[in-house]
Amino acid sequence: MKILETGISTVPIIYSSSTDGSFPQLLHLASLSGILKCICRYFKNSTGSLPILNQPVCSIPLGTWVPKIGEPNGHPLAMLRPNTSLSSALNLLVQAGVSSIPIVDDNDSLIDTYSRSDITALAKDKVYTHIRLDEMTIHQALQLGQDANSPFGLFNGQRCQMCLRSDPLLKVMERLANPGVRRVFIVEA
């Protein structure tokens, strides 16, 4: 709960033998991916004891979803095109208040994602000092960031982890339990 309440990625697990809590000992650092991995490992062969793990992810109210046709939605899903300017992408990240925005082609098919870590990748080697934000596209920015950095955050060579609407919650959790995976995109078959 502390991870979800505070929005941080890791919390310390401490123990103190004294009643006043003085002299705590660090036992472990717990991360969301580590917790998910433990849940997946424990319940993988006994999902009947936790039925929500078998439910299709589309039936569970979590994440941000594209509204169904004809259905009103106060928060439409923000999307980018590969030729969107870097400055527009940065503004949309801030306005939408999210950590990542899907990049889609002309058919709205997912092709990549632009995230805060991509901004960090440009800042790491001061690449941003040599570019004009309004002239560079996010496609070009992603190529620069990938050229300058190792494939941290890649899982099996993919930047975008995907599942289907019909996939069970357990499958989504298994994807999120992998190191470096921060989000899973739900796509149509």
Coordinates of C-alpha atoms in Angstrom, one line a residue:
M1 CA 0.0 0.0 0.0
K2 CA 2.9 2.4 0.7
I3 CA 4.1 2.1 -2.9
L4 CA 0.7 2.9 -4.2
E5 CA -0.1 5.7 -1.7
T6 CA 3.2 7.5 -2.2
G7 CA 3.9 6.8 -5.8
I8 CA 7.4 5.8 -5.2
S9 CA 8.9 2.7 -6.8
T10 CA 10.6 1.0 -3.8
V11 CA 10.0 0.8 0.0
P12 CA 12.2 -0.4 2.7
I13 CA 11.1 -3.4 4.8
I14 CA 12.5 -2.9 8.3
Y15 CA 12.4 -4.7 11.6
S16 CA 13.0 -3.5 15.1
S17 CA 13.1 -5.7 18.1
S18 CA 12.4 -2.8 20.5
T19 CA 8.8 -1.7 21.2
D20 CA 9.5 1.9 20.4
G21 CA 10.9 1.1 17.0
S22 CA 14.3 2.4 17.6
F23 CA 17.3 0.9 15.9
P24 CA 15.5 -0.5 12.9
Q25 CA 17.2 -3.0 10.7
L26 CA 16.8 -3.0 6.9
L27 CA 15.6 -6.4 5.8
H28 CA 14.7 -5.9 2.2
L29 CA 13.8 -3.3 -0.4
A30 CA 10.4 -4.1 -1.9
S31 CA 9.5 -2.9 -5.4
L32 CA 6.1 -3.2 -7.2
S33 CA 7.6 -5.5 -9.8
G34 CA 9.0 -7.7 -7.1
I35 CA 5.7 -7.9 -5.3
L36 CA 3.9 -8.7 -8.5
K37 CA 6.5 -11.4 -9.3
C38 CA 5.9 -13.0 -5.9
I39 CA 2.0 -12.9 -6.3
C40 CA 2.3 -14.4 -9.8
R41 CA 4.6 -17.2 -8.6
Y42 CA 2.4 -18.0 -5.6
F43 CA -0.9 -18.0 -7.4
K44 CA 0.1 -19.1 -10.9
N45 CA -1.0 -22.7 -10.4
S46 CA -3.9 -21.9 -7.9
T47 CA -5.7 -19.0 -9.5
G48 CA -9.0 -20.4 -8.2
S49 CA -8.0 -19.1 -4.7
L50 CA -7.8 -15.6 -6.1
P51 CA -10.5 -15.5 -8.9
I52 CA -9.7 -11.9 -10.0
L53 CA -6.5 -13.2 -11.6
N54 CA -8.6 -15.1 -14.1
Q55 CA -10.8 -12.2 -15.1
P56 CA -10.2 -10.5 -18.4
V57 CA -8.3 -7.3 -17.9
C58 CA -10.9 -5.2 -19.7
S59 CA -13.4 -6.1 -17.0
I60 CA -11.3 -4.6 -14.2
P61 CA -11.4 -0.8 -13.7
L62 CA -7.7 0.0 -13.8
G63 CA -5.6 2.1 -16.1
T64 CA -6.7 4.4 -18.9
W65 CA -8.9 3.1 -21.6
V66 CA -10.0 4.4 -25.0
P67 CA -13.8 5.0 -24.8
K68 CA -16.0 2.6 -26.7
I69 CA -17.7 4.0 -29.7
G70 CA -20.7 6.1 -28.7
E71 CA -19.7 6.0 -25.0
P72 CA -18.9 9.3 -23.3
N73 CA -15.6 9.5 -21.5
G74 CA -14.2 12.5 -19.6
H75 CA -10.6 11.4 -20.0
P76 CA -9.8 10.2 -23.6
L77 CA -6.6 8.4 -24.1
A78 CA -3.8 10.7 -25.3
M79 CA -2.0 9.4 -28.4
L80 CA 0.9 10.6 -30.5
R81 CA 1.9 10.1 -34.1
P82 CA 5.6 9.5 -35.1
N83 CA 5.8 12.9 -36.8
T84 CA 4.6 14.8 -33.8
S85 CA 7.1 17.5 -32.7
L86 CA 9.0 16.8 -29.6
S87 CA 7.7 20.0 -28.0
S88 CA 4.1 18.9 -28.6
A89 CA 4.8 15.5 -27.1
L90 CA 6.4 17.1 -24.0
N91 CA 3.4 19.4 -23.6
L92 CA 1.0 16.5 -23.9
L93 CA 2.9 14.5 -21.3
V94 CA 2.5 17.3 -18.9
Q95 CA -1.1 18.2 -19.8
A96 CA -2.3 14.5 -19.6
G97 CA -0.4 14.0 -16.3
V98 CA 0.9 10.6 -17.3
S99 CA 4.3 9.0 -17.5
S100 CA 3.9 7.6 -21.0
I101 CA 1.9 8.2 -24.2
P102 CA 1.4 5.6 -26.9
I103 CA 2.6 6.4 -30.4
V104 CA 0.2 5.1 -33.1
D105 CA 0.2 5.0 -36.9
D106 CA -2.5 6.3 -39.1
N107 CA -4.7 3.3 -38.3
D108 CA -4.3 3.9 -34.5
S109 CA -2.2 0.8 -34.2
L110 CA 0.4 0.9 -31.5
I111 CA 4.0 1.2 -32.8
D112 CA 5.9 2.6 -29.8
T113 CA 5.6 4.7 -26.7
Y114 CA 7.1 8.1 -25.5
S115 CA 7.8 8.3 -21.8
R116 CA 9.5 10.4 -19.2
S117 CA 12.5 8.0 -19.4
D118 CA 12.9 9.0 -23.0
I119 CA 13.3 12.6 -21.9
T120 CA 15.9 11.5 -19.4
A121 CA 17.7 9.6 -22.1
L122 CA 18.0 12.9 -24.1
A123 CA 19.2 14.8 -21.1
K124 CA 21.7 12.2 -20.0
D125 CA 24.3 13.0 -22.7
K126 CA 23.0 16.6 -23.1
V127 CA 21.6 15.8 -26.5
Y128 CA 18.8 18.3 -25.9
T129 CA 21.3 21.1 -26.1
H130 CA 21.8 20.3 -29.8
I131 CA 18.2 20.0 -30.9
R132 CA 15.2 22.3 -31.5
L133 CA 12.2 20.9 -29.7
D134 CA 9.8 22.3 -32.2
E135 CA 11.6 20.9 -35.3
M136 CA 12.5 17.4 -34.0
T137 CA 9.9 14.6 -34.2
I138 CA 9.4 12.1 -31.5
H139 CA 10.5 9.4 -33.9
Q140 CA 13.8 11.2 -34.3
A141 CA 14.1 11.8 -30.6
L142 CA 13.6 8.1 -29.8
Q143 CA 16.3 7.2 -32.3
L144 CA 18.7 9.6 -30.7
G145 CA 17.9 8.4 -27.2
Q146 CA 18.3 4.7 -28.2
D147 CA 21.5 5.4 -29.9
A148 CA 22.9 7.1 -26.9
N149 CA 21.9 4.5 -24.3
S150 CA 21.9 0.8 -23.7
P151 CA 18.6 -1.1 -24.0
F152 CA 17.6 -0.5 -20.4
G153 CA 13.9 -0.9 -20.1
L154 CA 13.7 -3.2 -23.0
F155 CA 12.1 -6.6 -22.4
N156 CA 12.9 -9.2 -25.1
G157 CA 13.9 -6.3 -27.4
Q158 CA 10.5 -4.6 -27.1
R159 CA 9.8 -1.2 -25.7
C160 CA 6.1 -1.8 -25.7
Q161 CA 4.6 -4.6 -23.7
M162 CA 1.2 -5.6 -24.9
C163 CA -1.7 -7.8 -23.9
L164 CA -5.2 -8.4 -25.3
R165 CA -8.4 -7.1 -23.7
S166 CA -9.4 -10.7 -23.2
D167 CA -6.1 -11.7 -21.4
P168 CA -6.5 -12.5 -17.7
L169 CA -5.2 -10.1 -15.1
L170 CA -2.5 -12.7 -14.2
K171 CA -0.9 -12.3 -17.7
V172 CA -0.7 -8.5 -17.3
M173 CA 0.8 -8.9 -13.9
E174 CA 3.4 -11.3 -15.2
R175 CA 4.4 -8.8 -17.8
L176 CA 4.6 -6.0 -15.2
A177 CA 6.7 -8.2 -12.9
N178 CA 9.6 -8.2 -15.4
P179 CA 12.4 -5.8 -14.6
G180 CA 12.3 -2.6 -16.6
V181 CA 8.6 -3.0 -17.6
R182 CA 6.6 -0.1 -16.3
R183 CA 3.4 -0.3 -18.3
V184 CA 1.4 -2.7 -20.5
F185 CA -0.6 -1.6 -23.4
I186 CA -3.9 -3.4 -24.0
V187 CA -4.5 -3.8 -27.8
E188 CA -7.0 -5.4 -30.1
A189 CA -6.1 -8.7 -31.7

